Amino acid sequence: MAKRNRPHSKSTSQPRDNQASARWLLLIHQIPPKPDYLRVKVGRRLQGVGAVAIKNTVYALPAGPESYEDFQWIMREIVEGGGDAFVSESLLGDGLTDEAVRARFDAARNEEYREILADAKALLKAVRLPAAKGRRGTKAKSGTRRPALEHELAKLRRRYESASAIDFFGASEQAAAGAAIAEIHDHLRRHSAEVGERQASRPLNGATWVTRRDAHVDRVASAWLIRRFIDRRPTFRFVDPNRYAHRDGELRFDMFEAEYTHVGDACSFETLVSQFVPDDAALREIAEIVHDVDCKDAKFRREEAPGLARMIAGIVALSAEDEDRVERGMTLFDSLYAAFGGRRLK
């Protein structure tokens, strides 16, 4: 199925105020009654690409190469499942107007946007709670709550981007949902200013960072983050935790009693991102992938997680020494960061 890597609101070649007839792609299918799961599977596929039903077994998308590819993949699944299907490009007729079909697309997207907006309002209340407690003189546990709030915001943002990717005509509720998500982000950014000021008042340059031996994804990713964003001249020590004695000035990560380790259900990489670079969107994306690989709980259901796990397994197989694993990981995470639109790293 065609992959929309850059979610954005789409429009057809014919704007709303153009009275010329638009061209549509129609998928017409017949699905056998058994197996039951095929009908459910096809329905989810059609919903995922943004198609709307104009008849019981007729689904429409605005004509275009991506839409054609999407329908071709779905048609193949139907045929392989024992059904019949074909795709046709045509104009509408028989009393069904272009505007009426566009209204169906808008209605489907608006329903999603309203659900996103409702969840965004609930999250905004949770985001505002630590600040309100602080104004009343009550100590808020924002340090432990922030990663969870950021994760919820990231999930909302992905839902919004997924809906926007198949919002072909710019549904009316899109702006409100987008504005609510932006407001949550602004609140989190303002609340992180105090943490940022504390970190800036004691810059790190050449600190000793200690973690456990036999580094895997969380420690390799954390070492990359430390070197690229936190401490440009770090020294890493990989120790046996059973024999390690903490020395003054050492900073520990991803180990027992560490300054930076798992907080709640957040992995060490997430904790470091939250403390030092909370406003970097590309790092938040990577944090979710690292979480899914390290914690194995599929919390974010990131499709990139199996690929990253395989790459880390390759690094471990090639490198017996932890220092070598970190060096190989630098290139891997530099590339991943760039893939998510991160700034060019020196």
PDB file of N, CA and C in Angstrom, residues 228-265:
ATOM      1  N   ARG A 228      26.227  13.781  21.427  1.00  0.00           N
ATOM      2  CA  ARG A 228      25.756  14.716  20.395  1.00  0.00           C
ATOM      3  C   ARG A 228      25.055  15.944  20.975  1.00  0.00           C
ATOM      4  N   PHE A 229      24.415  15.825  22.140  1.00  0.00           N
ATOM      5  CA  PHE A 229      23.550  16.908  22.604  1.00  0.00           C
ATOM      6  C   PHE A 229      23.845  17.405  24.021  1.00  0.00           C
ATOM      7  N   ILE A 230      24.544  16.629  24.818  1.00  0.00           N
ATOM      8  CA  ILE A 230      24.657  16.973  26.236  1.00  0.00           C
ATOM      9  C   ILE A 230      26.083  17.317  26.641  1.00  0.00           C
ATOM     10  N   ASP A 231      27.032  16.516  26.223  1.00  0.00           N
ATOM     11  CA  ASP A 231      28.433  16.676  26.640  1.00  0.00           C
ATOM     12  C   ASP A 231      29.309  16.322  25.444  1.00  0.00           C
ATOM     13  N   ARG A 232      29.917  17.336  24.818  1.00  0.00           N
ATOM     14  CA  ARG A 232      30.672  17.099  23.580  1.00  0.00           C
ATOM     15  C   ARG A 232      31.997  16.376  23.810  1.00  0.00           C
ATOM     16  N   ARG A 233      32.450  16.271  25.043  1.00  0.00           N
ATOM     17  CA  ARG A 233      33.701  15.570  25.314  1.00  0.00           C
ATOM     18  C   ARG A 233      33.534  14.588  26.473  1.00  0.00           C
ATOM     19  N   PRO A 234      32.577  13.697  26.380  1.00  0.00           N
ATOM     20  CA  PRO A 234      32.333  12.783  27.496  1.00  0.00           C
ATOM     21  C   PRO A 234      33.361  11.664  27.546  1.00  0.00           C
ATOM     22  N   THR A 235      33.531  11.127  28.707  1.00  0.00           N
ATOM     23  CA  THR A 235      34.273   9.881  28.887  1.00  0.00           C
ATOM     24  C   THR A 235      33.289   8.835  29.388  1.00  0.00           C
ATOM     25  N   PHE A 236      33.247   7.692  28.700  1.00  0.00           N
ATOM     26  CA  PHE A 236      32.315   6.644  29.088  1.00  0.00           C
ATOM     27  C   PHE A 236      33.058   5.524  29.813  1.00  0.00           C
ATOM     28  N   ARG A 237      32.471   5.064  30.908  1.00  0.00           N
ATOM     29  CA  ARG A 237      32.972   3.901  31.633  1.00  0.00           C
ATOM     30  C   ARG A 237      31.877   2.841  31.655  1.00  0.00           C
ATOM     31  N   PHE A 238      32.244   1.635  31.248  1.00  0.00           N
ATOM     32  CA  PHE A 238      31.303   0.525  31.247  1.00  0.00           C
ATOM     33  C   PHE A 238      31.760  -0.442  32.342  1.00  0.00           C
ATOM     34  N   VAL A 239      30.914  -0.612  33.345  1.00  0.00           N
ATOM     35  CA  VAL A 239      31.359  -1.283  34.570  1.00  0.00           C
ATOM     36  C   VAL A 239      30.497  -2.494  34.893  1.00  0.00           C
ATOM     37  N   ASP A 240      31.053  -3.355  35.736  1.00  0.00           N
ATOM     38  CA  ASP A 240      30.294  -4.434  36.360  1.00  0.00           C
ATOM     39  C   ASP A 240      29.560  -3.811  37.546  1.00  0.00           C
ATOM     40  N   PRO A 241      28.245  -3.720  37.509  1.00  0.00           N
ATOM     41  CA  PRO A 241      27.522  -3.027  38.588  1.00  0.00           C
ATOM     42  C   PRO A 241      27.736  -3.646  39.963  1.00  0.00           C
ATOM     43  N   ASN A 242      28.078  -4.926  40.005  1.00  0.00           N
ATOM     44  CA  ASN A 242      28.292  -5.577  41.295  1.00  0.00           C
ATOM     45  C   ASN A 242      29.623  -5.180  41.941  1.00  0.00           C
ATOM     46  N   ARG A 243      30.533  -4.640  41.147  1.00  0.00           N
ATOM     47  CA  ARG A 243      31.846  -4.269  41.669  1.00  0.00           C
ATOM     48  C   ARG A 243      32.086  -2.762  41.591  1.00  0.00           C
ATOM     49  N   TYR A 244      31.118  -2.047  41.108  1.00  0.00           N
ATOM     50  CA  TYR A 244      31.308  -0.612  40.883  1.00  0.00           C
ATOM     51  C   TYR A 244      31.108   0.173  42.173  1.00  0.00           C
ATOM     52  N   ALA A 245      32.010   1.120  42.418  1.00  0.00           N
ATOM     53  CA  ALA A 245      31.884   2.054  43.533  1.00  0.00           C
ATOM     54  C   ALA A 245      31.816   3.460  42.958  1.00  0.00           C
ATOM     55  N   HIS A 246      30.762   4.160  43.273  1.00  0.00           N
ATOM     56  CA  HIS A 246      30.553   5.484  42.703  1.00  0.00           C
ATOM     57  C   HIS A 246      31.603   6.477  43.175  1.00  0.00           C
ATOM     58  N   ARG A 247      32.110   7.294  42.233  1.00  0.00           N
ATOM     59  CA  ARG A 247      33.080   8.332  42.536  1.00  0.00           C
ATOM     60  C   ARG A 247      32.427   9.700  42.364  1.00  0.00           C
ATOM     61  N   ASP A 248      32.874  10.652  43.179  1.00  0.00           N
ATOM     62  CA  ASP A 248      32.342  12.013  43.083  1.00  0.00           C
ATOM     63  C   ASP A 248      32.525  12.544  41.663  1.00  0.00           C
ATOM     64  N   GLY A 249      31.468  13.165  41.139  1.00  0.00           N
ATOM     65  CA  GLY A 249      31.539  13.780  39.821  1.00  0.00           C
ATOM     66  C   GLY A 249      31.096  12.885  38.689  1.00  0.00           C
ATOM     67  N   GLU A 250      31.029  11.586  38.917  1.00  0.00           N
ATOM     68  CA  GLU A 250      30.587  10.685  37.854  1.00  0.00           C
ATOM     69  C   GLU A 250      29.071  10.759  37.697  1.00  0.00           C
ATOM     70  N   LEU A 251      28.637  10.677  36.477  1.00  0.00           N
ATOM     71  CA  LEU A 251      27.215  10.671  36.163  1.00  0.00           C
ATOM     72  C   LEU A 251      26.848   9.289  35.647  1.00  0.00           C
ATOM     73  N   ARG A 252      25.865   8.673  36.292  1.00  0.00           N
ATOM     74  CA  ARG A 252      25.473   7.321  35.924  1.00  0.00           C
ATOM     75  C   ARG A 252      24.204   7.348  35.076  1.00  0.00           C
ATOM     76  N   PHE A 253      24.114   6.406  34.127  1.00  0.00           N
ATOM     77  CA  PHE A 253      22.887   6.274  33.342  1.00  0.00           C
ATOM     78  C   PHE A 253      22.584   4.802  33.103  1.00  0.00           C
ATOM     79  N   ASP A 254      21.305   4.506  33.083  1.00  0.00           N
ATOM     80  CA  ASP A 254      20.784   3.169  32.825  1.00  0.00           C
ATOM     81  C   ASP A 254      21.403   2.124  33.754  1.00  0.00           C
ATOM     82  N   MET A 255      21.399   2.426  35.042  1.00  0.00           N
ATOM     83  CA  MET A 255      21.851   1.469  36.042  1.00  0.00           C
ATOM     84  C   MET A 255      21.241   1.837  37.388  1.00  0.00           C
ATOM     85  N   PHE A 256      21.388   0.970  38.365  1.00  0.00           N
ATOM     86  CA  PHE A 256      20.769   1.160  39.671  1.00  0.00           C
ATOM     87  C   PHE A 256      21.301   2.434  40.330  1.00  0.00           C
ATOM     88  N   GLU A 257      20.383   3.225  40.881  1.00  0.00           N
ATOM     89  CA  GLU A 257      20.680   4.475  41.578  1.00  0.00           C
ATOM     90  C   GLU A 257      21.352   5.504  40.672  1.00  0.00           C
ATOM     91  N   ALA A 258      21.153   5.386  39.390  1.00  0.00           N
ATOM     92  CA  ALA A 258      21.766   6.334  38.446  1.00  0.00           C
ATOM     93  C   ALA A 258      21.061   7.682  38.497  1.00  0.00           C
ATOM     94  N   GLU A 259      21.827   8.713  38.118  1.00  0.00           N
ATOM     95  CA  GLU A 259      21.230  10.041  38.003  1.00  0.00           C
ATOM     96  C   GLU A 259      20.210  10.074  36.860  1.00  0.00           C
ATOM     97  N   TYR A 260      20.448   9.274  35.824  1.00  0.00           N
ATOM     98  CA  TYR A 260      19.568   9.253  34.657  1.00  0.00           C
ATOM     99  C   TYR A 260      19.293   7.789  34.312  1.00  0.00           C
ATOM    100  N   THR A 261      18.094   7.351  34.625  1.00  0.00           N
ATOM    101  CA  THR A 261      17.745   5.957  34.377  1.00  0.00           C
ATOM    102  C   THR A 261      16.246   5.870  34.106  1.00  0.00           C
ATOM    103  N   HIS A 262      15.674   4.695  34.186  1.00  0.00           N
ATOM    104  CA  HIS A 262      14.244   4.521  33.939  1.00  0.00           C
ATOM    105  C   HIS A 262      13.434   5.303  34.978  1.00  0.00           C
ATOM    106  N   VAL A 263      12.433   6.031  34.497  1.00  0.00           N
ATOM    107  CA  VAL A 263      11.516   6.763  35.367  1.00  0.00           C
ATOM    108  C   VAL A 263      10.101   6.338  34.990  1.00  0.00           C
ATOM    109  N   GLY A 264       9.403   5.702  35.928  1.00  0.00           N
ATOM    110  CA  GLY A 264       8.096   5.159  35.579  1.00  0.00           C
ATOM    111  C   GLY A 264       8.276   4.105  34.505  1.00  0.00           C
ATOM    112  N   ASP A 265       7.562   4.259  33.391  1.00  0.00           N
ATOM    113  CA  ASP A 265       7.728   3.310  32.295  1.00  0.00           C
ATOM    114  C   ASP A 265       8.629   3.865  31.198  1.00  0.00           C
TER     115      ASP A 265
END
